[in-house]
mmCIF file of C-alpha atoms in Angstrom:
data_model
loop_
_atom_site.group_PDB
_atom_site.id
_atom_site.type_symbol
_atom_site.label_atom_id
_atom_site.label_comp_id
_atom_site.label_asym_id
_atom_site.label_seq_id
_atom_site.Cartn_x
_atom_site.Cartn_y
_atom_site.Cartn_z
ATOM 1 C CA UNK A 1 65.821 68.685 13.191
ATOM 2 C CA UNK A 2 66.048 64.873 13.026
ATOM 3 C CA UNK A 3 69.383 65.068 14.916
ATOM 4 C CA UNK A 4 67.695 67.037 17.733
ATOM 5 C CA UNK A 5 64.901 64.503 17.957
ATOM 6 C CA UNK A 6 67.384 61.647 18.341
ATOM 7 C CA UNK A 7 69.368 63.630 20.926
ATOM 8 C CA UNK A 8 66.181 64.297 22.830
ATOM 9 C CA UNK A 9 65.063 60.650 22.661
ATOM 10 C CA UNK A 10 68.506 59.425 23.808
ATOM 11 C CA UNK A 11 68.336 61.661 26.873
ATOM 12 C CA UNK A 12 65.398 59.611 28.118
ATOM 13 C CA UNK A 13 67.102 56.191 27.949
ATOM 14 C CA UNK A 14 69.924 54.486 29.756
ATOM 15 C CA UNK A 15 69.489 56.623 32.842
ATOM 16 C CA UNK A 16 70.449 55.190 36.213
ATOM 17 C CA UNK A 17 68.016 55.326 39.150
ATOM 18 C CA UNK A 18 68.420 58.608 40.958
ATOM 19 C CA UNK A 19 69.436 60.495 37.810
ATOM 20 C CA UNK A 20 66.249 61.527 36.038
ATOM 21 C CA UNK A 21 66.264 63.931 33.077
ATOM 22 C CA UNK A 22 65.441 67.437 34.329
ATOM 23 C CA UNK A 23 63.535 69.525 31.798
ATOM 24 C CA UNK A 24 62.827 73.123 32.878
ATOM 25 C CA UNK A 25 59.867 74.822 31.279
ATOM 26 C CA UNK A 26 60.493 78.102 29.415
ATOM 27 C CA UNK A 27 57.514 80.371 28.888
ATOM 28 C CA UNK A 28 59.240 82.777 26.456
ATOM 29 C CA UNK A 29 62.479 83.227 24.553
ATOM 30 C CA UNK A 30 64.269 85.072 27.406
ATOM 31 C CA UNK A 31 63.574 82.299 29.919
ATOM 32 C CA UNK A 32 64.631 79.694 27.396
ATOM 33 C CA UNK A 33 68.031 81.397 27.040
ATOM 34 C CA UNK A 34 68.458 81.444 30.843
ATOM 35 C CA UNK A 35 67.869 77.687 31.151
ATOM 36 C CA UNK A 36 70.232 76.887 28.286
ATOM 37 C CA UNK A 37 72.942 79.131 29.715
ATOM 38 C CA UNK A 38 72.560 77.223 33.006
ATOM 39 C CA UNK A 39 73.484 74.048 31.119
ATOM 40 C CA UNK A 40 70.246 72.171 30.607
ATOM 41 C CA UNK A 41 70.456 69.865 27.532
ATOM 42 C CA UNK A 42 66.800 70.194 26.526
ATOM 43 C CA UNK A 43 63.598 72.097 27.447
ATOM 44 C CA UNK A 44 59.886 71.392 27.674
ATOM 45 C CA UNK A 45 57.424 74.302 27.421
ATOM 46 C CA UNK A 46 54.473 74.379 29.897
ATOM 47 C CA UNK A 47 51.159 75.328 28.320
ATOM 48 C CA UNK A 48 49.987 77.079 31.493
ATOM 49 C CA UNK A 49 53.208 79.081 31.771
ATOM 50 C CA UNK A 50 53.069 80.121 28.139
ATOM 51 C CA UNK A 51 49.400 81.005 28.503
ATOM 52 C CA UNK A 52 50.199 83.306 31.439
ATOM 53 C CA UNK A 53 52.990 85.010 29.480
ATOM 54 C CA UNK A 54 50.509 85.674 26.669
ATOM 55 C CA UNK A 55 47.794 87.006 28.973
ATOM 56 C CA UNK A 56 45.498 83.936 28.833
ATOM 57 C CA UNK A 57 44.116 81.589 31.470
ATOM 58 C CA UNK A 58 45.375 78.056 31.384
ATOM 59 C CA UNK A 59 43.614 76.116 28.641
ATOM 60 C CA UNK A 60 42.347 79.146 26.754
ATOM 61 C CA UNK A 61 45.395 79.988 24.549
ATOM 62 C CA UNK A 62 44.472 79.987 20.808
ATOM 63 C CA UNK A 63 46.411 77.366 18.883
ATOM 64 C CA UNK A 64 48.047 79.868 16.574
ATOM 65 C CA UNK A 65 49.418 81.833 19.513
ATOM 66 C CA UNK A 66 50.734 78.749 21.291
ATOM 67 C CA UNK A 67 52.561 77.476 18.215
ATOM 68 C CA UNK A 68 53.971 80.989 17.618
ATOM 69 C CA UNK A 69 55.257 81.164 21.210
ATOM 70 C CA UNK A 70 56.893 77.696 20.796
ATOM 71 C CA UNK A 71 58.504 78.875 17.533
ATOM 72 C CA UNK A 72 59.963 81.946 19.279
ATOM 73 C CA UNK A 73 61.506 79.686 21.884
ATOM 74 C CA UNK A 74 62.936 77.109 19.466
ATOM 75 C CA UNK A 75 64.587 79.683 17.211
ATOM 76 C CA UNK A 76 66.257 81.266 20.236
ATOM 77 C CA UNK A 77 68.051 78.154 21.583
ATOM 78 C CA UNK A 78 70.006 75.313 19.998
ATOM 79 C CA UNK A 79 68.861 72.549 22.358
ATOM 80 C CA UNK A 80 65.839 70.270 21.698
ATOM 81 C CA UNK A 81 62.477 71.737 22.783
ATOM 82 C CA UNK A 82 59.353 69.757 23.515
ATOM 83 C CA UNK A 83 56.000 71.576 23.470
ATOM 84 C CA UNK A 84 53.024 71.157 25.727
ATOM 85 C CA UNK A 85 50.050 71.470 23.348
ATOM 86 C CA UNK A 86 47.318 70.535 25.802
ATOM 87 C CA UNK A 87 44.970 68.041 24.124
ATOM 88 C CA UNK A 88 45.821 69.088 20.539
ATOM 89 C CA UNK A 89 43.444 71.964 19.976
ATOM 90 C CA UNK A 90 41.058 69.783 18.010
ATOM 91 C CA UNK A 91 43.520 69.511 15.147
ATOM 92 C CA UNK A 92 43.709 66.414 12.960
ATOM 93 C CA UNK A 93 46.859 64.376 13.722
ATOM 94 C CA UNK A 94 48.559 65.218 10.421
ATOM 95 C CA UNK A 95 48.000 68.983 10.825
ATOM 96 C CA UNK A 96 49.047 68.780 14.483
ATOM 97 C CA UNK A 97 52.325 67.183 13.540
ATOM 98 C CA UNK A 98 52.946 69.686 10.739
ATOM 99 C CA UNK A 99 52.337 72.610 13.106
ATOM 100 C CA UNK A 100 54.738 71.156 15.700
ATOM 101 C CA UNK A 101 57.456 70.567 13.145
ATOM 102 C CA UNK A 102 56.978 74.039 11.629
ATOM 103 C CA UNK A 103 57.378 75.495 15.139
ATOM 104 C CA UNK A 104 60.677 73.626 15.563
ATOM 105 C CA UNK A 105 59.551 71.296 18.341
ATOM 106 C CA UNK A 106 61.076 67.838 18.684
ATOM 107 C CA UNK A 107 58.319 66.476 20.901
ATOM 108 C CA UNK A 108 54.941 67.208 22.517
ATOM 109 C CA UNK A 109 52.772 66.599 25.577
ATOM 110 C CA UNK A 110 49.263 65.472 24.760
ATOM 111 C CA UNK A 111 46.658 65.366 27.547
ATOM 112 C CA UNK A 112 43.989 62.645 27.780
ATOM 113 C CA UNK A 113 41.333 65.008 29.177
ATOM 114 C CA UNK A 114 39.350 67.962 27.808
ATOM 115 C CA UNK A 115 37.608 70.528 30.023
ATOM 116 C CA UNK A 116 38.462 68.550 33.112
ATOM 117 C CA UNK A 117 36.876 65.323 31.786
ATOM 118 C CA UNK A 118 38.913 62.239 30.905
ATOM 119 C CA UNK A 119 38.716 61.041 27.400
ATOM 120 C CA UNK A 120 37.850 57.458 26.499
ATOM 121 C CA UNK A 121 41.294 55.804 26.783
ATOM 122 C CA UNK A 122 40.910 53.694 23.638
ATOM 123 C CA UNK A 123 39.893 56.722 21.584
ATOM 124 C CA UNK A 124 42.870 58.605 23.006
ATOM 125 C CA UNK A 125 45.157 55.703 22.116
ATOM 126 C CA UNK A 126 43.867 55.753 18.539
ATOM 127 C CA UNK A 127 44.558 59.465 18.397
ATOM 128 C CA UNK A 128 48.070 59.002 19.694
ATOM 129 C CA UNK A 129 48.632 56.196 17.180
ATOM 130 C CA UNK A 130 47.601 58.539 14.357
ATOM 131 C CA UNK A 131 49.879 61.271 15.670
ATOM 132 C CA UNK A 132 52.764 58.841 15.859
ATOM 133 C CA UNK A 133 52.087 57.516 12.384
ATOM 134 C CA UNK A 134 52.058 61.038 10.962
ATOM 135 C CA UNK A 135 55.219 62.016 12.835
ATOM 136 C CA UNK A 136 57.082 58.705 12.290
ATOM 137 C CA UNK A 137 60.296 59.294 14.243
ATOM 138 C CA UNK A 138 60.273 63.055 13.906
ATOM 139 C CA UNK A 139 58.567 63.722 17.233
ATOM 140 C CA UNK A 140 58.872 62.403 20.759
ATOM 141 C CA UNK A 141 55.356 61.847 22.062
ATOM 142 C CA UNK A 142 54.764 62.297 25.813
ATOM 143 C CA UNK A 143 51.253 60.931 26.662
ATOM 144 C CA UNK A 144 49.811 62.624 29.735
ATOM 145 C CA UNK A 145 47.573 60.517 31.984
ATOM 146 C CA UNK A 146 45.141 62.707 33.880
ATOM 147 C CA UNK A 147 43.747 60.080 36.307
ATOM 148 C CA UNK A 148 45.281 61.845 39.315
ATOM 149 C CA UNK A 149 44.035 65.287 38.390
ATOM 150 C CA UNK A 150 40.660 64.604 36.757
ATOM 151 C CA UNK A 151 39.971 60.962 37.611
ATOM 152 C CA UNK A 152 39.601 58.629 40.558
ATOM 153 C CA UNK A 153 43.345 58.751 41.430
ATOM 154 C CA UNK A 154 43.571 54.936 41.140
ATOM 155 C CA UNK A 155 47.137 53.984 40.131
ATOM 156 C CA UNK A 156 45.880 50.801 38.429
ATOM 157 C CA UNK A 157 43.609 52.963 36.243
ATOM 158 C CA UNK A 158 46.639 55.088 35.353
ATOM 159 C CA UNK A 159 48.648 51.988 34.452
ATOM 160 C CA UNK A 160 45.846 50.654 32.265
ATOM 161 C CA UNK A 161 45.726 53.959 30.332
ATOM 162 C CA UNK A 162 49.477 54.116 30.100
ATOM 163 C CA UNK A 163 49.650 50.607 28.608
ATOM 164 C CA UNK A 164 47.232 51.555 25.842
ATOM 165 C CA UNK A 165 49.176 54.708 25.063
ATOM 166 C CA UNK A 166 52.556 52.961 24.986
ATOM 167 C CA UNK A 167 51.063 50.306 22.693
ATOM 168 C CA UNK A 168 49.859 53.135 20.502
ATOM 169 C CA UNK A 169 53.436 54.440 20.116
ATOM 170 C CA UNK A 170 53.875 56.958 22.919
ATOM 171 C CA UNK A 171 57.563 57.441 23.802
ATOM 172 C CA UNK A 172 56.891 58.454 27.399
ATOM 173 C CA UNK A 173 53.977 58.526 29.822
ATOM 174 C CA UNK A 174 53.127 61.411 32.133
ATOM 175 C CA UNK A 175 50.887 60.624 35.129
ATOM 176 C CA UNK A 176 50.586 64.218 36.183
ATOM 177 C CA UNK A 177 50.169 64.905 39.924
ATOM 178 C CA UNK A 178 50.817 61.289 40.846
ATOM 179 C CA UNK A 179 51.897 61.238 44.496
ATOM 180 C CA UNK A 180 55.446 60.076 45.245
ATOM 181 C CA UNK A 181 54.311 57.075 47.236
ATOM 182 C CA UNK A 182 52.654 55.462 44.143
ATOM 183 C CA UNK A 183 55.654 55.976 41.861
ATOM 184 C CA UNK A 184 57.148 52.490 42.470
ATOM 185 C CA UNK A 185 53.802 50.917 41.511
ATOM 186 C CA UNK A 186 53.536 53.073 38.389
ATOM 187 C CA UNK A 187 57.142 52.317 37.458
ATOM 188 C CA UNK A 188 56.546 48.591 37.783
ATOM 189 C CA UNK A 189 53.479 48.689 35.600
ATOM 190 C CA UNK A 190 54.534 51.173 32.883
ATOM 191 C CA UNK A 191 56.859 50.280 30.003
ATOM 192 C CA UNK A 192 59.274 53.017 28.969
ATOM 193 C CA UNK A 193 60.128 56.421 30.470
ATOM 194 C CA UNK A 194 57.851 57.958 33.055
ATOM 195 C CA UNK A 195 57.566 61.768 33.364
ATOM 196 C CA UNK A 196 56.822 63.104 36.891
ATOM 197 C CA UNK A 197 56.067 66.701 37.787
ATOM 198 C CA UNK A 198 57.898 68.243 40.740
ATOM 199 C CA UNK A 199 57.983 71.527 42.615
ATOM 200 C CA UNK A 200 60.892 73.706 41.658
ATOM 201 C CA UNK A 201 61.047 75.323 45.052
ATOM 202 C CA UNK A 202 62.617 72.321 46.769
ATOM 203 C CA UNK A 203 59.501 71.257 48.598
ATOM 204 C CA UNK A 204 58.717 67.542 48.462
ATOM 205 C CA UNK A 205 61.075 64.754 47.455
ATOM 206 C CA UNK A 206 64.328 65.700 45.833
ATOM 207 C CA UNK A 207 64.859 65.043 42.102
ATOM 208 C CA UNK A 208 67.239 62.158 42.980
ATOM 209 C CA UNK A 209 64.629 60.684 45.305
ATOM 210 C CA UNK A 210 61.950 60.873 42.590
ATOM 211 C CA UNK A 211 64.364 59.166 40.239
ATOM 212 C CA UNK A 212 64.963 56.352 42.792
ATOM 213 C CA UNK A 213 61.189 55.955 43.084
ATOM 214 C CA UNK A 214 60.748 55.603 39.296
ATOM 215 C CA UNK A 215 60.810 58.955 37.544
ATOM 216 C CA UNK A 216 62.710 58.899 34.291
ATOM 217 C CA UNK A 217 62.130 62.560 33.599
ATOM 218 C CA UNK A 218 61.021 65.557 35.698
ATOM 219 C CA UNK A 219 59.118 68.611 34.573
ATOM 220 C CA UNK A 220 57.652 71.503 36.530
ATOM 221 C CA UNK A 221 54.537 72.594 34.721
ATOM 222 C CA UNK A 222 54.089 76.396 35.167
ATOM 223 C CA UNK A 223 56.023 76.295 38.482
ATOM 224 C CA UNK A 224 59.063 78.177 37.237
ATOM 225 C CA UNK A 225 57.052 80.872 35.478
ATOM 226 C CA UNK A 226 55.029 81.396 38.674
ATOM 227 C CA UNK A 227 58.168 81.649 40.769
ATOM 228 C CA UNK A 228 59.602 84.204 38.351
ATOM 229 C CA UNK A 229 56.377 86.187 38.486
ATOM 230 C CA UNK A 230 56.395 86.134 42.291
ATOM 231 C CA UNK A 231 60.017 87.397 42.324
ATOM 232 C CA UNK A 232 59.117 90.155 39.889
ATOM 233 C CA UNK A 233 56.123 91.115 42.042
ATOM 234 C CA UNK A 234 58.387 91.563 45.029
ATOM 235 C CA UNK A 235 60.667 93.827 42.987
ATOM 236 C CA UNK A 236 57.667 95.805 41.688
ATOM 237 C CA UNK A 237 56.295 96.318 45.184
ATOM 238 C CA UNK A 238 59.660 97.626 46.371
ATOM 239 C CA UNK A 239 59.713 100.089 43.478
ATOM 240 C CA UNK A 240 56.114 101.257 43.910
#
């Protein structure tokens, strides 16, 4: 597992502008196999996509079921898999790390909001520091910054939170739903890799353009799962 973590960490560094790391989000074992067969070197599960595959609304998946779903994905593929575990399910940092490692994950997303309300950034930074301490170098921590989805959408506020999280040991910062036109400002103010979400349907800036603007890594949230569901619905309607 330690080798996979180092491989995953290395994928985030030394990237040239215009060449961000693309991490598709599998929602089950079958989709994970598809992405690996297509040649992607690593994967990042989306909590909303996994929730949909398990029959839950986003944010309501029981922790045990989420970790079990991640474990099914990691044992199906050989590439590193990072897991979106929302805000941590109220677990203590040590237990959270143990559950992730048991599931075979090499990293995690951790949100800085609960129930649509931003957490106190210093308290979140302390939580991230405790997670990082418990994990040492065994997990890649992607700290989500929810200013653009649950806050005032002020880039400076996002940068302030990001600085606290990086100082606490976060390996990457994820200002979810940050508009493309603020990426240069975010890039200039955030140390280390920056994760940006993009639409998988080709709408909006290209991946290369997002990389030029400052994205180190690109994920899609539940976008791929929703596209697959839409395609399946079309097939089902033709069969009905």
